[in-house]
């Protein structure tokens, strides 16, 4: 099942044409003028795996204003511009008085159900953007996740008789969001994507864990990062997250940035939120190194290469070097200084949450496993 961005057409995708005191649809392809921001919105939505669906009432042909072939020209132009297939555009061509009552003319919801059936769309994860109360009613009835109402100039100017806003107030239907521009919808779309989870995985590499937002400093092909930046620059506001997970990450950060990261994670965690991370326990690894450099490698549980790599990093790619080393004492001091009130230590912190890593059970693979609580 796919999620979709449903778009009304006239007044949402393209400008309406003023005829008398009526806002009408363009009758000729030359009159078709796209609204500012629509292309950006559609591109952003596609990037986030939304299917783009257009749902539009088009009674003008039956009204005798123009011919169906002109309507198809306009429709092809829209499909080309938005780079969507013709089959993603659903129209109701019926007209009150001329057609028997149809089930597709918004505020009825037939167009949504057709799109759902044809493209296997999960309406509960989909978004509707429209500039008429009819769009909001139809979307509401089929259980659309977010109904976004685009205020057109008419509504802003009059805000009175016959405006969609007053109609919505009258029928007591509240859109999830009222916007004035399509750019606001694009911003909202990014926000919705980001607020899926209240947990962040730092340095996820090519194996992002499910149920987390993901941050890394480099992009691994095929991985969809929410934050491509340094960990202390993750753009989440204060008191938002319940958990930050950083396994095999913190030793890759310079001392100064390590402190910045601790403080930043403290800031974006909510009260009671947990920062889970581990670092190699240098008290143990320095003993291994002593053995190695004093001809007693046989005492070590790992080959020499593994010991050097735990101290200086495996160095498989740039950034895979280790830049800070810690003992329990020095680490706990830093965590307290960053403001965390509770610290729990031990690998059970992770295993009890179902998190698995090879080193958790490997004999002698000494790491300091931390749960720091805000
Ligand atoms: Zn419209
Ligand atoms: Zn219809």
mmCIF file of N, CA, C and O in Angstrom, residues 61-138:
data_model
loop_
_atom_site.group_PDB
_atom_site.id
_atom_site.type_symbol
_atom_site.label_atom_id
_atom_site.label_comp_id
_atom_site.label_asym_id
_atom_site.label_seq_id
_atom_site.Cartn_x
_atom_site.Cartn_y
_atom_site.Cartn_z
ATOM 1 N N UNK A 61 -17.158 20.968 -19.420
ATOM 2 C CA UNK A 61 -17.417 20.389 -20.732
ATOM 3 C C UNK A 61 -18.919 20.216 -20.930
ATOM 4 O O UNK A 61 -19.484 20.623 -21.941
ATOM 5 N N UNK A 62 -19.571 19.662 -19.911
ATOM 6 C CA UNK A 62 -21.018 19.464 -20.020
ATOM 7 C C UNK A 62 -21.776 20.788 -20.007
ATOM 8 O O UNK A 62 -22.865 20.898 -20.541
ATOM 9 N N UNK A 63 -21.147 21.786 -19.407
ATOM 10 C CA UNK A 63 -21.777 23.113 -19.429
ATOM 11 C C UNK A 63 -21.721 23.691 -20.836
ATOM 12 O O UNK A 63 -22.333 24.715 -21.115
ATOM 13 N N UNK A 64 -20.904 23.055 -21.696
ATOM 14 C CA UNK A 64 -20.807 23.519 -23.075
ATOM 15 C C UNK A 64 -19.752 24.587 -23.272
ATOM 16 O O UNK A 64 -19.728 25.278 -24.283
ATOM 17 N N UNK A 65 -18.849 24.731 -22.288
ATOM 18 C CA UNK A 65 -17.841 25.785 -22.391
ATOM 19 C C UNK A 65 -16.710 25.435 -23.351
ATOM 20 O O UNK A 65 -16.118 26.305 -23.957
ATOM 21 N N UNK A 66 -16.377 24.157 -23.437
ATOM 22 C CA UNK A 66 -15.357 23.726 -24.396
ATOM 23 C C UNK A 66 -15.483 22.235 -24.630
ATOM 24 O O UNK A 66 -16.298 21.564 -23.996
ATOM 25 N N UNK A 67 -14.682 21.742 -25.561
ATOM 26 C CA UNK A 67 -14.829 20.347 -25.943
ATOM 27 C C UNK A 67 -13.899 19.455 -25.138
ATOM 28 O O UNK A 67 -12.869 19.895 -24.643
ATOM 29 N N UNK A 68 -14.268 18.215 -25.095
ATOM 30 C CA UNK A 68 -13.503 17.245 -24.322
ATOM 31 C C UNK A 68 -12.054 17.162 -24.801
ATOM 32 O O UNK A 68 -11.135 16.971 -24.015
ATOM 33 N N UNK A 69 -11.842 17.324 -26.107
ATOM 34 C CA UNK A 69 -10.457 17.206 -26.588
ATOM 35 C C UNK A 69 -9.592 18.354 -26.059
ATOM 36 O O UNK A 69 -8.406 18.183 -25.823
ATOM 37 N N UNK A 70 -10.188 19.510 -25.837
ATOM 38 C CA UNK A 70 -9.435 20.617 -25.248
ATOM 39 C C UNK A 70 -9.123 20.288 -23.782
ATOM 40 O O UNK A 70 -8.036 20.579 -23.282
ATOM 41 N N UNK A 71 -10.094 19.668 -23.124
ATOM 42 C CA UNK A 71 -9.863 19.248 -21.740
ATOM 43 C C UNK A 71 -8.681 18.281 -21.681
ATOM 44 O O UNK A 71 -7.826 18.382 -20.802
ATOM 45 N N UNK A 72 -8.614 17.370 -22.637
ATOM 46 C CA UNK A 72 -7.514 16.398 -22.643
ATOM 47 C C UNK A 72 -6.166 17.069 -22.893
ATOM 48 O O UNK A 72 -5.150 16.665 -22.342
ATOM 49 N N UNK A 73 -6.175 18.109 -23.717
ATOM 50 C CA UNK A 73 -4.928 18.851 -23.964
ATOM 51 C C UNK A 73 -4.423 19.470 -22.662
ATOM 52 O O UNK A 73 -3.243 19.386 -22.326
ATOM 53 N N UNK A 74 -5.352 20.094 -21.951
ATOM 54 C CA UNK A 74 -4.988 20.726 -20.675
ATOM 55 C C UNK A 74 -4.480 19.658 -19.697
ATOM 56 O O UNK A 74 -3.459 19.837 -19.027
ATOM 57 N N UNK A 75 -5.177 18.538 -19.669
ATOM 58 C CA UNK A 75 -4.808 17.463 -18.740
ATOM 59 C C UNK A 75 -3.422 16.901 -19.060
ATOM 60 O O UNK A 75 -2.609 16.667 -18.159
ATOM 61 N N UNK A 76 -3.147 16.727 -20.356
ATOM 62 C CA UNK A 76 -1.816 16.235 -20.746
ATOM 63 C C UNK A 76 -0.735 17.217 -20.320
ATOM 64 O O UNK A 76 0.340 16.823 -19.868
ATOM 65 N N UNK A 77 -1.040 18.492 -20.482
ATOM 66 C CA UNK A 77 -0.084 19.536 -20.107
ATOM 67 C C UNK A 77 0.230 19.451 -18.602
ATOM 68 O O UNK A 77 1.384 19.546 -18.191
ATOM 69 N N UNK A 78 -0.805 19.253 -17.812
ATOM 70 C CA UNK A 78 -0.617 19.138 -16.357
ATOM 71 C C UNK A 78 0.201 17.883 -16.027
ATOM 72 O O UNK A 78 1.149 17.926 -15.240
ATOM 73 N N UNK A 79 -0.156 16.775 -16.667
ATOM 74 C CA UNK A 79 0.555 15.518 -16.420
ATOM 75 C C UNK A 79 2.035 15.660 -16.782
ATOM 76 O O UNK A 79 2.917 15.231 -16.033
ATOM 77 N N UNK A 80 2.297 16.315 -17.913
ATOM 78 C CA UNK A 80 3.690 16.514 -18.334
ATOM 79 C C UNK A 80 4.450 17.386 -17.349
ATOM 80 O O UNK A 80 5.570 17.078 -16.960
ATOM 81 N N UNK A 81 3.809 18.478 -16.963
ATOM 82 C CA UNK A 81 4.482 19.439 -16.087
ATOM 83 C C UNK A 81 4.813 18.812 -14.732
ATOM 84 O O UNK A 81 5.901 19.000 -14.195
ATOM 85 N N UNK A 82 3.868 18.048 -14.198
ATOM 86 C CA UNK A 82 4.089 17.440 -12.875
ATOM 87 C C UNK A 82 4.825 16.102 -12.972
ATOM 88 O O UNK A 82 5.142 15.491 -11.959
ATOM 89 N N UNK A 83 5.057 15.667 -14.213
ATOM 90 C CA UNK A 83 5.718 14.384 -14.461
ATOM 91 C C UNK A 83 4.989 13.239 -13.762
ATOM 92 O O UNK A 83 5.564 12.477 -12.990
ATOM 93 N N UNK A 84 3.692 13.172 -14.032
ATOM 94 C CA UNK A 84 2.880 12.066 -13.513
ATOM 95 C C UNK A 84 2.122 11.436 -14.683
ATOM 96 O O UNK A 84 1.866 12.101 -15.689
ATOM 97 N N UNK A 85 1.760 10.159 -14.574
ATOM 98 C CA UNK A 85 0.999 9.538 -15.661
ATOM 99 C C UNK A 85 -0.426 10.090 -15.731
ATOM 100 O O UNK A 85 -0.981 10.502 -14.705
ATOM 101 N N UNK A 86 -0.990 10.085 -16.918
ATOM 102 C CA UNK A 86 -2.381 10.540 -17.108
ATOM 103 C C UNK A 86 -3.338 9.795 -16.176
ATOM 104 O O UNK A 86 -4.311 10.345 -15.689
ATOM 105 N N UNK A 87 -3.029 8.520 -15.945
ATOM 106 C CA UNK A 87 -3.938 7.696 -15.138
ATOM 107 C C UNK A 87 -3.967 8.111 -13.668
ATOM 108 O O UNK A 87 -4.762 7.600 -12.897
ATOM 109 N N UNK A 88 -3.098 9.036 -13.269
ATOM 110 C CA UNK A 88 -3.135 9.529 -11.888
ATOM 111 C C UNK A 88 -4.068 10.726 -11.729
ATOM 112 O O UNK A 88 -4.191 11.281 -10.653
ATOM 113 N N UNK A 89 -4.675 11.138 -12.836
ATOM 114 C CA UNK A 89 -5.600 12.276 -12.772
ATOM 115 C C UNK A 89 -7.032 11.750 -12.879
ATOM 116 O O UNK A 89 -7.395 11.100 -13.855
ATOM 117 N N UNK A 90 -7.791 12.008 -11.829
ATOM 118 C CA UNK A 90 -9.173 11.518 -11.767
ATOM 119 C C UNK A 90 -10.117 12.710 -11.808
ATOM 120 O O UNK A 90 -10.007 13.619 -10.995
ATOM 121 N N UNK A 91 -11.031 12.703 -12.781
ATOM 122 C CA UNK A 91 -11.944 13.830 -12.878
ATOM 123 C C UNK A 91 -13.395 13.376 -12.816
ATOM 124 O O UNK A 91 -13.728 12.264 -13.215
ATOM 125 N N UNK A 92 -14.208 14.268 -12.289
ATOM 126 C CA UNK A 92 -15.653 14.084 -12.383
ATOM 127 C C UNK A 92 -16.123 15.051 -13.456
ATOM 128 O O UNK A 92 -15.984 16.262 -13.313
ATOM 129 N N UNK A 93 -16.644 14.502 -14.548
ATOM 130 C CA UNK A 93 -17.100 15.351 -15.660
ATOM 131 C C UNK A 93 -18.596 15.639 -15.551
ATOM 132 O O UNK A 93 -19.164 16.303 -16.402
ATOM 133 N N UNK A 94 -19.199 15.098 -14.501
ATOM 134 C CA UNK A 94 -20.660 15.231 -14.393
ATOM 135 C C UNK A 94 -21.065 16.636 -13.977
ATOM 136 O O UNK A 94 -20.269 17.385 -13.426
ATOM 137 N N UNK A 95 -22.305 16.936 -14.264
ATOM 138 C CA UNK A 95 -22.806 18.260 -13.888
ATOM 139 C C UNK A 95 -24.215 18.115 -13.340
ATOM 140 O O UNK A 95 -25.055 17.429 -13.924
ATOM 141 N N UNK A 96 -24.400 18.778 -12.210
ATOM 142 C CA UNK A 96 -25.731 18.765 -11.597
ATOM 143 C C UNK A 96 -26.770 19.204 -12.613
ATOM 144 O O UNK A 96 -26.555 20.157 -13.358
ATOM 145 N N UNK A 97 -27.881 18.510 -12.648
ATOM 146 C CA UNK A 97 -28.946 18.910 -13.571
ATOM 147 C C UNK A 97 -28.848 18.197 -14.899
ATOM 148 O O UNK A 97 -29.856 17.876 -15.513
ATOM 149 N N UNK A 98 -27.632 17.937 -15.356
ATOM 150 C CA UNK A 98 -27.454 17.266 -16.645
ATOM 151 C C UNK A 98 -27.153 15.782 -16.484
ATOM 152 O O UNK A 98 -27.460 14.982 -17.358
ATOM 153 N N UNK A 99 -26.492 15.425 -15.380
ATOM 154 C CA UNK A 99 -26.172 14.017 -15.141
ATOM 155 C C UNK A 99 -27.075 13.507 -14.032
ATOM 156 O O UNK A 99 -27.509 14.279 -13.179
ATOM 157 N N UNK A 100 -27.338 12.213 -14.057
ATOM 158 C CA UNK A 100 -27.935 11.622 -12.860
ATOM 159 C C UNK A 100 -26.889 11.784 -11.770
ATOM 160 O O UNK A 100 -25.698 11.895 -12.052
ATOM 161 N N UNK A 101 -27.341 11.754 -10.558
ATOM 162 C CA UNK A 101 -26.421 12.033 -9.457
ATOM 163 C C UNK A 101 -25.244 11.041 -9.472
ATOM 164 O O UNK A 101 -25.458 9.837 -9.497
ATOM 165 N N UNK A 102 -24.040 11.562 -9.494
ATOM 166 C CA UNK A 102 -22.868 10.688 -9.554
ATOM 167 C C UNK A 102 -22.276 10.538 -8.159
ATOM 168 O O UNK A 102 -22.660 11.248 -7.238
ATOM 169 N N UNK A 103 -21.323 9.646 -8.038
ATOM 170 C CA UNK A 103 -20.698 9.448 -6.727
ATOM 171 C C UNK A 103 -19.314 10.052 -6.666
ATOM 172 O O UNK A 103 -18.572 9.860 -5.702
ATOM 173 N N UNK A 104 -18.939 10.791 -7.719
ATOM 174 C CA UNK A 104 -17.554 11.250 -7.760
ATOM 175 C C UNK A 104 -17.391 12.755 -7.588
ATOM 176 O O UNK A 104 -16.304 13.228 -7.270
ATOM 177 N N UNK A 105 -18.451 13.510 -7.798
ATOM 178 C CA UNK A 105 -18.300 14.961 -7.699
ATOM 179 C C UNK A 105 -18.067 15.368 -6.245
ATOM 180 O O UNK A 105 -18.908 15.164 -5.379
ATOM 181 N N UNK A 106 -16.879 15.945 -5.984
ATOM 182 C CA UNK A 106 -16.594 16.384 -4.617
ATOM 183 C C UNK A 106 -17.671 17.382 -4.193
ATOM 184 O O UNK A 106 -18.054 18.207 -5.010
ATOM 185 N N UNK A 107 -18.237 17.376 -3.035
ATOM 186 C CA UNK A 107 -17.762 16.720 -1.805
ATOM 187 C C UNK A 107 -17.991 15.212 -1.704
ATOM 188 O O UNK A 107 -17.721 14.650 -0.646
ATOM 189 N N UNK A 108 -18.497 14.573 -2.738
ATOM 190 C CA UNK A 108 -18.558 13.109 -2.667
ATOM 191 C C UNK A 108 -17.136 12.569 -2.829
ATOM 192 O O UNK A 108 -16.242 13.269 -3.305
ATOM 193 N N UNK A 109 -16.957 11.310 -2.462
ATOM 194 C CA UNK A 109 -15.572 10.842 -2.356
ATOM 195 C C UNK A 109 -15.166 9.787 -3.391
ATOM 196 O O UNK A 109 -14.121 9.156 -3.272
ATOM 197 N N UNK A 110 -16.007 9.631 -4.430
ATOM 198 C CA UNK A 110 -15.740 8.586 -5.424
ATOM 199 C C UNK A 110 -14.364 8.651 -6.068
ATOM 200 O O UNK A 110 -13.736 7.617 -6.325
ATOM 201 N N UNK A 111 -13.872 9.867 -6.317
ATOM 202 C CA UNK A 111 -12.567 9.993 -6.987
ATOM 203 C C UNK A 111 -11.452 9.416 -6.112
ATOM 204 O O UNK A 111 -10.514 8.789 -6.604
ATOM 205 N N UNK A 112 -11.579 9.629 -4.808
ATOM 206 C CA UNK A 112 -10.577 9.105 -3.872
ATOM 207 C C UNK A 112 -10.598 7.575 -3.876
ATOM 208 O O UNK A 112 -9.567 6.930 -3.848
ATOM 209 N N UNK A 113 -11.829 7.035 -3.911
ATOM 210 C CA UNK A 113 -11.955 5.577 -3.861
ATOM 211 C C UNK A 113 -11.459 4.937 -5.159
ATOM 212 O O UNK A 113 -10.852 3.872 -5.143
ATOM 213 N N UNK A 114 -11.695 5.617 -6.281
ATOM 214 C CA UNK A 114 -11.167 5.107 -7.559
ATOM 215 C C UNK A 114 -9.645 5.061 -7.511
ATOM 216 O O UNK A 114 -9.028 4.062 -7.879
ATOM 217 N N UNK A 115 -9.052 6.160 -7.051
ATOM 218 C CA UNK A 115 -7.587 6.233 -6.980
ATOM 219 C C UNK A 115 -7.047 5.172 -6.031
ATOM 220 O O UNK A 115 -6.063 4.492 -6.322
ATOM 221 N N UNK A 116 -7.737 5.003 -4.921
ATOM 222 C CA UNK A 116 -7.313 4.008 -3.932
ATOM 223 C C UNK A 116 -7.295 2.617 -4.555
ATOM 224 O O UNK A 116 -6.323 1.871 -4.430
ATOM 225 N N UNK A 117 -8.381 2.286 -5.257
ATOM 226 C CA UNK A 117 -8.485 0.968 -5.869
ATOM 227 C C UNK A 117 -7.450 0.763 -6.957
ATOM 228 O O UNK A 117 -6.820 -0.290 -7.044
ATOM 229 N N UNK A 118 -7.253 1.778 -7.762
ATOM 230 C CA UNK A 118 -6.378 1.619 -8.916
ATOM 231 C C UNK A 118 -4.900 1.603 -8.539
ATOM 232 O O UNK A 118 -4.100 0.919 -9.164
ATOM 233 N N UNK A 119 -4.545 2.371 -7.528
ATOM 234 C CA UNK A 119 -3.114 2.495 -7.188
ATOM 235 C C UNK A 119 -2.782 1.899 -5.824
ATOM 236 O O UNK A 119 -1.723 2.172 -5.283
ATOM 237 N N UNK A 120 -3.665 1.099 -5.257
ATOM 238 C CA UNK A 120 -3.542 0.569 -3.881
ATOM 239 C C UNK A 120 -2.976 1.600 -2.914
ATOM 240 O O UNK A 120 -1.844 1.500 -2.455
ATOM 241 N N UNK A 121 -3.804 2.578 -2.645
ATOM 242 C CA UNK A 121 -3.367 3.677 -1.791
ATOM 243 C C UNK A 121 -3.925 3.529 -0.382
ATOM 244 O O UNK A 121 -5.087 3.166 -0.194
ATOM 245 N N UNK A 122 -3.059 3.765 0.582
ATOM 246 C CA UNK A 122 -3.454 3.769 1.981
ATOM 247 C C UNK A 122 -3.915 5.191 2.316
ATOM 248 O O UNK A 122 -3.096 6.084 2.533
ATOM 249 N N UNK A 123 -5.232 5.388 2.348
ATOM 250 C CA UNK A 123 -5.765 6.744 2.541
ATOM 251 C C UNK A 123 -5.399 7.290 3.920
ATOM 252 O O UNK A 123 -5.213 8.485 4.095
ATOM 253 N N UNK A 124 -5.256 6.397 4.885
ATOM 254 C CA UNK A 124 -4.923 6.807 6.247
ATOM 255 C C UNK A 124 -3.510 7.344 6.385
ATOM 256 O O UNK A 124 -3.136 7.886 7.422
ATOM 257 N N UNK A 125 -2.695 7.178 5.328
ATOM 258 C CA UNK A 125 -1.336 7.735 5.362
ATOM 259 C C UNK A 125 -1.187 8.848 4.328
ATOM 260 O O UNK A 125 -0.083 9.304 4.049
ATOM 261 N N UNK A 126 -2.307 9.232 3.727
ATOM 262 C CA UNK A 126 -2.242 10.164 2.603
ATOM 263 C C UNK A 126 -2.623 11.580 3.012
ATOM 264 O O UNK A 126 -3.211 11.807 4.062
ATOM 265 N N UNK A 127 -2.271 12.509 2.129
ATOM 266 C CA UNK A 127 -2.489 13.933 2.388
ATOM 267 C C UNK A 127 -3.349 14.498 1.269
ATOM 268 O O UNK A 127 -3.220 14.087 0.118
ATOM 269 N N UNK A 128 -4.243 15.424 1.622
ATOM 270 C CA UNK A 128 -5.046 16.108 0.600
ATOM 271 C C UNK A 128 -4.793 17.598 0.681
ATOM 272 O O UNK A 128 -4.809 18.175 1.766
ATOM 273 N N UNK A 129 -4.536 18.215 -0.463
ATOM 274 C CA UNK A 129 -4.423 19.672 -0.504
ATOM 275 C C UNK A 129 -5.487 20.203 -1.453
ATOM 276 O O UNK A 129 -5.564 19.768 -2.607
ATOM 277 N N UNK A 130 -6.313 21.117 -0.970
ATOM 278 C CA UNK A 130 -7.344 21.690 -1.826
ATOM 279 C C UNK A 130 -7.743 23.065 -1.347
ATOM 280 O O UNK A 130 -7.444 23.451 -0.220
ATOM 281 N N UNK A 131 -8.421 23.802 -2.230
ATOM 282 C CA UNK A 131 -8.790 25.180 -1.889
ATOM 283 C C UNK A 131 -10.296 25.336 -1.715
ATOM 284 O O UNK A 131 -10.800 26.447 -1.672
ATOM 285 N N UNK A 132 -11.008 24.200 -1.645
ATOM 286 C CA UNK A 132 -12.463 24.295 -1.488
ATOM 287 C C UNK A 132 -12.917 23.425 -0.319
ATOM 288 O O UNK A 132 -12.308 22.391 -0.023
ATOM 289 N N UNK A 133 -14.015 23.851 0.295
ATOM 290 C CA UNK A 133 -14.579 23.045 1.382
ATOM 291 C C UNK A 133 -14.933 21.652 0.876
ATOM 292 O O UNK A 133 -14.890 20.685 1.621
ATOM 293 N N UNK A 134 -15.249 21.565 -0.442
ATOM 294 C CA UNK A 134 -15.621 20.261 -1.014
ATOM 295 C C UNK A 134 -14.459 19.265 -0.914
ATOM 296 O O UNK A 134 -14.652 18.075 -0.677
ATOM 297 N N UNK A 135 -13.239 19.787 -1.108
ATOM 298 C CA UNK A 135 -12.048 18.924 -1.013
ATOM 299 C C UNK A 135 -11.897 18.376 0.404
ATOM 300 O O UNK A 135 -11.558 17.213 0.613
ATOM 301 N N UNK A 136 -12.156 19.258 1.368
ATOM 302 C CA UNK A 136 -11.953 18.879 2.767
ATOM 303 C C UNK A 136 -12.996 17.841 3.201
ATOM 304 O O UNK A 136 -12.689 16.882 3.902
ATOM 305 N N UNK A 137 -14.231 18.040 2.759
ATOM 306 C CA UNK A 137 -15.299 17.107 3.143
ATOM 307 C C UNK A 137 -15.030 15.722 2.564
ATOM 308 O O UNK A 137 -15.082 14.709 3.272
ATOM 309 N N UNK A 138 -14.706 15.680 1.267
ATOM 310 C CA UNK A 138 -14.453 14.388 0.625
ATOM 311 C C UNK A 138 -13.277 13.684 1.298
ATOM 312 O O UNK A 138 -13.336 12.486 1.593
#
